[in-house]
Amino acid sequence: MGEMDTLKKEADGLKAQIEAGRKAVNDTTMATLASGVAAAPRVQLKNRKTLKGHLAKIYGLHWSADNRHMVSASQDGKLLIWDTYTGNKVYAVPLKSSWVMSCSMAPSGNLVASGGLDNMCTIANIKGASPKTLRELDAHEGYLSHSRFLNDSEILTASGDTTCCLWDLETGKQKVIYKSHVGDCMCLAVSPDQNTFISGACDSSAKLWDIRDGGCKQTFIGHTSDINAIAFYPSGTAVITGSDDCTLKMYDLRADQEVNGYQDAALNAGVTSVSLSSSGRLIFAGYDNFNCNIWDSLKAEKVGVLSGHDNRVSCIGVPDDGLGVCTGSWDSFLKIWN
Amino acid sequence: MSGSSNLVAMKKIVQQLRFEASINRVKVSQAAADLQQFCMQNALQDPLLTGVSSSTNPFRPQKVCSFL
């Protein structure tokens, strides 16, 4: 018992040390610095396209690297791949399990991944005559909440079993397991340079990981409930998190702390999804209250809203060229705005 | 023995905290200034900030051609 107490004391001491280290560099606020910056224009984005085709709640969407195609996942048991310029469905991938929670497309556009309450990540090749299952990645002990391809032979997954994992698609086996969270992992995002990734979990923390060695480099605290959504700032030096505590936060990786918060006393709906415009100035956040709010990332002010869905906005994405933003909802529709 | 596995878990937690406590931190004023500069430098190339003209908007509903 003695050793446990000693360790607990050491842990508490280290936490205090980290807190003190963060305070020591906390010499100003982002809001103070941003007061000199011109306000972002009042953003009025129009709904340019509504993609209709799913028959049940949409749980995930991911833009292709070609900025034109997109994959969406619904609990109607299908992945749909869309040509967003025409609004047409290009492929439909039937899922073995309809309890899907996420989907993603490889940068090459050849592969898509999906997974959910089946605890598996299923990889399909969509470039043949008809979509074919390539691999079933089966080792997580909890639901699959999120996935992102690094390339056609590696994929990262986040799971309700509190771990994240890097898989080798040639062998179907786990290459690296990222263990440190003490709550379900809900989301992940890969850094622009692909050396690190960030995860958000139900333990209210976000963690930065070295992809290759599996080590947790930094832990960001402050949220008071599950982190459902996470995104890298395009510079790669900050991350934005969205939580069930109804707020979003910006954590700077170099200052190792929260540098901005996005909240409104009138807002009491959890954040489900987050995405950024190409300069990072605009944060698009989907909420449980059916709306998507647009925040000025520097001044922490609300500068617009995307309304039009009849149910929770569950997923959001901006393509690499930044030409639009897509929202996906439990109302079964995807809407593209710019 | 749950006692010893708790000990192992706790040792890992302390090890992780030791690592995180040792990192170098940049002043918020510097970090925030850099973020702001990145934003401003890329603002003119951000279509959602500057707006997308109808002629170049790939998502704009296709105009229907009609024969006169």
Short mmCIF file of C-alpha atoms in Angstrom, two decimals:
data_model
loop_
_atom_site.label_atom_id
_atom_site.label_comp_id
_atom_site.label_asym_id
_atom_site.label_seq_id
_atom_site.Cartn_x
_atom_site.Cartn_y
_atom_site.Cartn_z
CA MET A 1 0.00 0.00 0.00
CA GLY A 2 2.93 2.27 0.79
CA GLU A 3 4.23 2.19 -2.76
CA MET A 4 0.84 3.09 -4.22
CA ASP A 5 0.57 6.12 -1.94
CA THR A 6 4.08 7.25 -2.88
CA LEU A 7 3.22 6.97 -6.58
CA LYS A 8 -0.03 8.88 -6.10
CA LYS A 9 1.84 11.65 -4.32
CA GLU A 10 4.39 11.78 -7.13
CA ALA A 11 1.59 11.93 -9.73
CA ASP A 12 -0.10 14.81 -7.92
CA GLY A 13 3.23 16.61 -7.66
CA LEU A 14 3.88 16.19 -11.38
CA LYS A 15 0.40 17.45 -12.28
CA ALA A 16 1.05 20.54 -10.18
CA GLN A 17 4.41 20.96 -11.90
CA ILE A 18 2.75 20.81 -15.35
CA GLU A 19 0.13 23.34 -14.25
CA ALA A 20 2.85 25.68 -12.97
CA GLY A 21 4.88 25.26 -16.17
CA ARG A 22 1.84 26.20 -18.26
CA LYS A 23 1.06 29.21 -16.05
CA ALA A 24 4.66 30.41 -16.34
CA VAL A 25 4.32 30.94 -20.12
CA ASN A 26 0.76 32.19 -19.98
CA ASP A 27 1.68 35.83 -20.49
CA THR A 28 -1.32 36.95 -22.51
CA THR A 29 -4.58 35.76 -24.05
CA MET A 30 -5.34 35.14 -27.72
CA ALA A 31 -8.34 37.47 -27.41
CA THR A 32 -6.11 40.33 -26.25
CA LEU A 33 -3.74 39.79 -29.17
CA ALA A 34 -6.62 39.51 -31.64
CA SER A 35 -8.23 42.76 -30.57
CA GLY A 36 -6.05 44.55 -33.11
CA VAL A 37 -7.11 42.27 -35.95
CA ALA A 38 -9.92 43.29 -38.29
CA ALA A 39 -13.15 41.40 -37.68
CA ALA A 40 -13.84 38.47 -39.99
CA PRO A 41 -16.52 39.39 -42.54
CA ARG A 42 -20.05 38.43 -41.45
CA VAL A 43 -20.11 35.00 -43.09
CA GLN A 44 -23.24 34.26 -45.09
CA LEU A 45 -22.88 30.91 -46.74
CA LYS A 46 -25.62 29.54 -48.95
CA ASN A 47 -26.75 25.97 -49.23
CA ARG A 48 -25.59 25.14 -52.77
CA LYS A 49 -26.46 21.45 -52.87
CA THR A 50 -28.44 18.96 -50.81
CA LEU A 51 -27.34 15.36 -51.32
CA LYS A 52 -30.29 13.04 -50.91
CA GLY A 53 -30.05 9.28 -50.89
CA HIS A 54 -29.47 7.95 -47.42
CA LEU A 55 -32.50 6.48 -45.68
CA ALA A 56 -31.44 6.89 -42.08
CA LYS A 57 -29.21 8.97 -39.79
CA ILE A 58 -25.87 10.01 -41.26
CA TYR A 59 -23.01 9.42 -38.84
CA GLY A 60 -19.91 10.37 -40.82
CA LEU A 61 -18.56 12.03 -43.93
CA HIS A 62 -15.08 12.49 -45.39
CA TRP A 63 -13.96 14.47 -48.44
CA SER A 64 -11.70 12.88 -51.00
CA ALA A 65 -8.28 14.46 -51.55
CA ASP A 66 -9.54 15.31 -55.06
CA ASN A 67 -11.91 17.91 -53.49
CA ARG A 68 -14.79 16.60 -55.53
CA HIS A 69 -15.79 13.17 -54.24
CA MET A 70 -16.96 12.40 -50.75
CA VAL A 71 -17.91 9.32 -48.73
CA SER A 72 -20.80 9.32 -46.24
CA ALA A 73 -21.97 6.65 -43.80
CA SER A 74 -25.48 6.04 -42.57
CA GLN A 75 -27.21 3.60 -40.28
CA ASP A 76 -29.25 2.56 -43.29
CA GLY A 77 -26.29 0.20 -43.73
CA LYS A 78 -24.60 1.93 -46.63
CA LEU A 79 -21.59 3.99 -47.52
CA LEU A 80 -22.34 6.31 -50.43
CA ILE A 81 -19.62 7.89 -52.54
CA TRP A 82 -20.78 11.15 -54.11
CA ASP A 83 -19.66 13.39 -56.95
CA THR A 84 -20.41 16.64 -55.14
CA TYR A 85 -20.16 18.77 -58.30
CA THR A 86 -23.11 16.98 -59.91
CA GLY A 87 -24.79 15.66 -56.76
CA ASN A 88 -24.74 12.14 -58.22
CA LYS A 89 -24.00 8.96 -56.28
CA VAL A 90 -21.01 7.21 -57.83
CA TYR A 91 -20.77 4.07 -55.69
CA ALA A 92 -22.80 2.43 -52.95
CA VAL A 93 -20.99 0.11 -50.56
CA PRO A 94 -23.31 -2.18 -48.58
CA LEU A 95 -22.17 -2.71 -45.00
CA LYS A 96 -22.27 -6.03 -43.13
CA SER A 97 -23.19 -4.15 -39.97
CA SER A 98 -25.50 -1.15 -40.18
CA TRP A 99 -24.34 0.23 -36.82
CA VAL A 100 -21.74 2.41 -38.48
CA MET A 101 -20.24 5.36 -36.61
CA SER A 102 -17.60 6.63 -38.99
CA CYS A 103 -16.16 6.48 -42.49
CA SER A 104 -13.07 7.71 -44.29
CA MET A 105 -11.49 7.72 -47.72
CA ALA A 106 -7.82 7.09 -48.52
CA PRO A 107 -5.91 10.01 -50.12
CA SER A 108 -5.59 7.91 -53.30
CA GLY A 109 -9.38 7.59 -53.58
CA ASN A 110 -9.03 3.80 -54.01
CA LEU A 111 -10.13 2.69 -50.54
CA VAL A 112 -12.84 3.54 -48.03
CA ALA A 113 -13.09 2.48 -44.39
CA SER A 114 -16.08 2.13 -42.10
CA GLY A 115 -16.79 0.83 -38.64
CA GLY A 116 -18.95 1.16 -35.56
CA LEU A 117 -20.61 -1.05 -33.00
CA ASP A 118 -19.21 -4.15 -34.72
CA ASN A 119 -15.82 -3.16 -33.20
CA MET A 120 -14.24 -3.63 -36.61
CA CYS A 121 -12.81 -1.38 -39.28
CA THR A 122 -13.80 -2.71 -42.71
CA ILE A 123 -11.74 -1.60 -45.70
CA ALA A 124 -13.30 -1.72 -49.16
CA ASN A 125 -11.71 -1.15 -52.55
CA ILE A 126 -14.05 1.02 -54.62
CA LYS A 127 -12.07 1.08 -57.83
CA GLY A 128 -13.00 -2.32 -59.23
CA ALA A 129 -16.11 -3.22 -61.22
CA SER A 130 -17.98 -3.26 -57.91
CA PRO A 131 -16.88 -2.39 -54.36
CA LYS A 132 -15.00 -5.29 -52.73
CA THR A 133 -14.11 -5.84 -49.09
CA LEU A 134 -10.34 -5.83 -48.82
CA ARG A 135 -9.82 -6.30 -45.09
CA GLU A 136 -11.67 -6.58 -41.82
CA LEU A 137 -9.50 -5.10 -39.06
CA ASP A 138 -10.64 -6.96 -35.99
CA ALA A 139 -8.81 -6.44 -32.71
CA HIS A 140 -10.42 -3.52 -30.92
CA GLU A 141 -12.41 -4.49 -27.85
CA GLY A 142 -14.82 -1.63 -28.20
CA TYR A 143 -16.72 0.26 -30.87
CA LEU A 144 -14.90 1.96 -33.73
CA SER A 145 -15.54 5.69 -33.40
CA HIS A 146 -13.20 7.11 -36.03
CA SER A 147 -10.63 6.22 -38.68
CA ARG A 148 -8.22 8.03 -41.00
CA PHE A 149 -5.99 6.57 -43.75
CA LEU A 150 -2.35 7.63 -43.88
CA ASN A 151 -2.00 5.95 -47.30
CA ASP A 152 -3.23 2.81 -49.06
CA SER A 153 -1.36 0.56 -46.63
CA GLU A 154 -1.84 2.22 -43.25
CA ILE A 155 -4.88 3.40 -41.30
CA LEU A 156 -5.37 4.91 -37.84
CA THR A 157 -8.43 4.00 -35.78
CA ALA A 158 -9.96 5.32 -32.53
CA SER A 159 -12.05 3.03 -30.34
CA GLY A 160 -14.42 2.86 -27.41
CA ASP A 161 -11.89 0.47 -25.83
CA THR A 162 -9.86 3.66 -24.96
CA THR A 163 -7.06 2.93 -27.42
CA CYS A 164 -6.13 4.13 -30.88
CA CYS A 165 -4.31 1.91 -33.31
CA LEU A 166 -2.19 2.00 -36.49
CA TRP A 167 -2.91 -0.94 -38.80
CA ASP A 168 -0.91 -2.49 -41.61
CA LEU A 169 -3.38 -3.09 -44.44
CA GLU A 170 -1.10 -5.59 -46.21
CA THR A 171 -1.27 -7.96 -43.25
CA GLY A 172 -4.44 -6.75 -41.52
CA LYS A 173 -2.54 -6.63 -38.23
CA GLN A 174 -1.98 -3.91 -35.63
CA LYS A 175 1.37 -2.13 -36.01
CA VAL A 176 1.22 0.35 -33.13
CA ILE A 177 -1.24 0.65 -30.23
CA TYR A 178 -1.67 4.03 -28.57
CA LYS A 179 -2.59 3.55 -24.91
CA SER A 180 -3.07 6.33 -22.38
CA HIS A 181 -6.67 7.55 -22.46
CA VAL A 182 -8.92 6.38 -19.62
CA GLY A 183 -12.17 6.94 -21.50
CA ASP A 184 -13.61 5.92 -24.88
CA CYS A 185 -11.68 7.50 -27.76
CA MET A 186 -14.19 9.40 -29.86
CA CYS A 187 -12.21 11.14 -32.59
CA LEU A 188 -8.81 11.59 -34.16
CA ALA A 189 -7.07 13.94 -36.59
CA VAL A 190 -3.72 13.56 -38.41
CA SER A 191 -1.19 16.42 -38.45
CA PRO A 192 -0.46 18.04 -41.83
CA ASP A 193 3.08 16.55 -41.78
CA GLN A 194 1.71 13.06 -40.89
CA ASN A 195 4.24 12.59 -38.06
CA THR A 196 1.71 12.96 -35.25
CA PHE A 197 -2.00 12.63 -34.63
CA ILE A 198 -4.34 13.93 -31.98
CA SER A 199 -7.17 12.05 -30.24
CA GLY A 200 -10.16 13.19 -28.18
CA ALA A 201 -11.84 11.00 -25.58
CA CYS A 202 -14.61 10.64 -23.01
CA ASP A 203 -12.04 11.30 -20.29
CA SER A 204 -12.33 14.99 -21.39
CA SER A 205 -8.73 15.11 -22.58
CA ALA A 206 -7.04 15.37 -25.96
CA LYS A 207 -3.68 13.64 -26.54
CA LEU A 208 -0.95 14.24 -29.10
CA TRP A 209 0.80 11.04 -30.26
CA ASP A 210 3.95 10.21 -32.21
CA ILE A 211 2.56 8.00 -35.00
CA ARG A 212 5.69 5.86 -35.39
CA ASP A 213 6.78 5.20 -31.79
CA GLY A 214 3.34 5.16 -30.18
CA GLY A 215 4.30 7.59 -27.43
CA CYS A 216 1.90 10.16 -26.02
CA LYS A 217 3.73 13.49 -26.31
CA GLN A 218 1.26 15.90 -24.75
CA THR A 219 -2.10 15.83 -22.93
CA PHE A 220 -4.57 18.72 -23.06
CA ILE A 221 -7.13 19.16 -20.32
CA GLY A 222 -9.84 21.71 -19.57
CA HIS A 223 -13.00 20.25 -21.07
CA THR A 224 -15.54 19.02 -18.55
CA SER A 225 -17.14 16.35 -20.69
CA ASP A 226 -16.56 14.00 -23.65
CA ILE A 227 -14.55 15.40 -26.55
CA ASN A 228 -16.53 14.37 -29.64
CA ALA A 229 -14.63 16.18 -32.36
CA ILE A 230 -11.08 17.28 -33.04
CA ALA A 231 -9.22 18.99 -35.87
CA PHE A 232 -5.74 20.30 -36.56
CA TYR A 233 -5.28 23.98 -37.30
CA PRO A 234 -3.89 24.13 -40.87
CA SER A 235 -0.52 25.38 -39.53
CA GLY A 236 -0.18 22.08 -37.63
CA THR A 237 0.71 23.97 -34.43
CA ALA A 238 -2.71 24.01 -32.76
CA VAL A 239 -5.78 21.83 -32.40
CA ILE A 240 -9.47 22.61 -32.01
CA THR A 241 -11.68 20.34 -29.88
CA GLY A 242 -15.48 20.18 -29.58
CA SER A 243 -17.16 18.70 -26.53
CA ASP A 244 -20.41 17.62 -24.88
CA ASP A 245 -19.71 20.49 -22.45
CA CYS A 246 -21.05 22.74 -25.26
CA THR A 247 -17.73 24.48 -25.86
CA LEU A 248 -14.86 24.33 -28.31
CA LYS A 249 -11.28 24.98 -27.30
CA MET A 250 -8.08 25.81 -29.15
CA TYR A 251 -4.94 24.23 -27.67
CA ASP A 252 -1.58 25.47 -28.91
CA LEU A 253 0.93 22.61 -29.15
CA ARG A 254 4.00 24.77 -28.52
CA ALA A 255 2.57 26.61 -25.50
CA ASP A 256 1.15 23.27 -24.32
CA GLN A 257 -2.19 24.76 -23.21
CA GLU A 258 -5.57 26.15 -24.07
CA VAL A 259 -5.22 29.53 -25.78
CA ASN A 260 -8.82 30.23 -26.78
CA GLY A 261 -12.34 29.09 -25.90
CA TYR A 262 -15.54 29.24 -27.97
CA GLN A 263 -18.70 29.32 -25.92
CA ASP A 264 -21.93 31.17 -25.49
CA ALA A 265 -24.12 31.21 -22.38
CA ALA A 266 -27.15 30.78 -24.62
CA LEU A 267 -25.72 27.63 -26.20
CA ASN A 268 -26.51 24.51 -24.24
CA ALA A 269 -26.10 21.86 -26.89
CA GLY A 270 -23.09 19.57 -27.17
CA VAL A 271 -20.64 19.92 -30.06
CA THR A 272 -20.69 16.88 -32.34
CA SER A 273 -18.30 17.82 -35.14
CA VAL A 274 -15.71 20.39 -36.15
CA SER A 275 -13.88 21.53 -39.27
CA LEU A 276 -11.81 24.58 -40.26
CA SER A 277 -11.63 26.81 -43.31
CA SER A 278 -8.33 26.66 -45.22
CA SER A 279 -6.68 29.63 -43.43
CA GLY A 280 -7.94 28.43 -40.05
CA ARG A 281 -9.82 31.68 -39.47
CA LEU A 282 -13.26 30.06 -39.50
CA ILE A 283 -14.31 27.16 -37.30
CA PHE A 284 -17.41 25.25 -38.38
CA ALA A 285 -18.97 23.42 -35.44
CA GLY A 286 -21.99 21.11 -35.57
CA TYR A 287 -24.19 20.95 -32.51
CA ASP A 288 -26.91 18.70 -31.08
CA ASN A 289 -29.41 21.54 -31.59
CA PHE A 290 -29.52 20.95 -35.37
CA ASN A 291 -27.35 23.97 -36.24
CA CYS A 292 -23.80 24.57 -37.28
CA ASN A 293 -22.21 27.67 -35.78
CA ILE A 294 -19.33 29.49 -37.45
CA TRP A 295 -16.70 30.93 -35.10
CA ASP A 296 -13.87 33.41 -35.70
CA SER A 297 -10.95 31.32 -34.40
CA LEU A 298 -8.88 34.38 -33.42
CA LYS A 299 -11.48 36.62 -31.78
CA ALA A 300 -13.64 33.78 -30.43
CA GLU A 301 -16.82 35.41 -31.73
CA LYS A 302 -19.71 33.77 -33.52
CA VAL A 303 -19.76 35.10 -37.08
CA GLY A 304 -22.42 33.01 -38.75
CA VAL A 305 -24.69 30.03 -38.66
CA LEU A 306 -25.64 27.26 -41.09
CA SER A 307 -29.22 26.31 -40.50
CA GLY A 308 -31.32 24.02 -42.60
CA HIS A 309 -31.06 20.58 -41.08
CA ASP A 310 -34.03 19.08 -39.27
CA ASN A 311 -32.01 17.06 -36.86
CA ARG A 312 -28.60 16.89 -35.18
CA VAL A 313 -25.59 17.85 -37.35
CA SER A 314 -23.38 14.79 -36.81
CA CYS A 315 -20.46 15.47 -39.13
CA ILE A 316 -18.78 18.34 -40.99
CA GLY A 317 -15.94 18.56 -43.46
CA VAL A 318 -14.08 21.10 -45.56
CA PRO A 319 -12.21 19.77 -48.63
CA ASP A 320 -8.47 20.45 -48.97
CA ASP A 321 -9.02 23.26 -51.46
CA GLY A 322 -11.31 25.03 -48.98
CA LEU A 323 -13.99 25.75 -51.58
CA GLY A 324 -16.94 24.74 -49.45
CA VAL A 325 -18.13 23.07 -46.29
CA CYS A 326 -20.35 19.99 -46.09
CA THR A 327 -22.65 19.15 -43.17
CA GLY A 328 -24.17 15.72 -42.56
CA SER A 329 -27.14 15.15 -40.32
CA TRP A 330 -29.39 12.68 -38.57
CA ASP A 331 -32.06 14.02 -40.93
CA SER A 332 -30.36 11.81 -43.61
CA PHE A 333 -29.19 14.71 -45.80
CA LEU A 334 -25.81 16.18 -46.63
CA LYS A 335 -25.66 19.86 -47.46
CA ILE A 336 -22.86 21.74 -49.19
CA TRP A 337 -22.39 25.43 -48.43
CA ASN A 338 -20.23 28.25 -49.68
CA MET B 1 -3.68 -9.79 -8.46
CA SER B 2 -5.56 -6.54 -9.03
CA GLY B 3 -3.25 -4.89 -6.48
CA SER B 4 -0.12 -5.39 -8.56
CA SER B 5 -1.77 -4.51 -11.87
CA ASN B 6 -2.99 -1.27 -10.31
CA LEU B 7 0.62 -0.63 -9.31
CA VAL B 8 1.84 -1.27 -12.85
CA ALA B 9 -0.83 1.07 -14.24
CA MET B 10 0.05 3.75 -11.71
CA LYS B 11 3.77 3.48 -12.56
CA LYS B 12 2.91 4.02 -16.23
CA ILE B 13 0.84 7.08 -15.35
CA VAL B 14 3.70 8.57 -13.32
CA GLN B 15 6.16 7.82 -16.14
CA GLN B 16 3.89 9.59 -18.65
CA LEU B 17 3.45 12.59 -16.35
CA ARG B 18 7.23 12.83 -15.88
CA PHE B 19 7.64 12.98 -19.65
CA GLU B 20 4.91 15.61 -20.09
CA ALA B 21 6.27 17.74 -17.24
CA SER B 22 9.68 17.94 -18.90
CA ILE B 23 8.73 19.53 -22.24
CA ASN B 24 9.76 23.05 -23.24
CA ARG B 25 6.91 25.49 -23.56
CA VAL B 26 6.78 28.55 -25.80
CA LYS B 27 5.22 31.72 -24.39
CA VAL B 28 1.53 32.10 -25.26
CA SER B 29 2.24 35.59 -26.64
CA GLN B 30 4.67 34.09 -29.18
CA ALA B 31 2.55 31.04 -30.01
CA ALA B 32 -0.64 33.05 -30.42
CA ALA B 33 1.14 35.68 -32.54
CA ASP B 34 2.38 32.93 -34.87
CA LEU B 35 -1.12 31.45 -35.21
CA GLN B 36 -2.51 34.88 -35.96
CA GLN B 37 0.17 35.54 -38.58
CA PHE B 38 -0.53 32.21 -40.29
CA CYS B 39 -4.21 33.07 -40.43
CA MET B 40 -3.68 36.53 -41.87
CA GLN B 41 -1.13 35.30 -44.43
CA ASN B 42 -3.56 32.70 -45.76
CA ALA B 43 -6.75 34.77 -45.50
CA LEU B 44 -6.73 35.95 -49.12
CA GLN B 45 -6.52 32.35 -50.37
CA ASP B 46 -9.36 31.16 -48.11
CA PRO B 47 -12.43 30.85 -50.40
CA LEU B 48 -14.86 30.66 -47.48
CA LEU B 49 -13.58 34.04 -46.23
CA THR B 50 -13.25 35.81 -49.57
CA GLY B 51 -16.31 34.30 -51.20
CA VAL B 52 -16.52 32.16 -54.33
CA SER B 53 -17.69 33.84 -57.53
CA SER B 54 -20.60 32.19 -59.34
CA SER B 55 -18.53 31.53 -62.44
CA THR B 56 -15.93 29.53 -60.53
CA ASN B 57 -18.18 27.90 -57.94
CA PRO B 58 -18.10 24.15 -58.60
CA PHE B 59 -21.08 23.52 -56.30
CA ARG B 60 -23.35 26.09 -57.87
CA PRO B 61 -26.46 24.38 -59.22
CA GLN B 62 -25.91 23.83 -62.96
CA LYS B 63 -27.74 26.31 -65.12
CA VAL B 64 -30.24 24.62 -67.38
CA CYS B 65 -29.81 25.36 -71.07
CA SER B 66 -32.97 26.03 -72.97
CA PHE B 67 -33.40 26.20 -76.72
CA LEU B 68 -35.00 29.38 -77.94
#
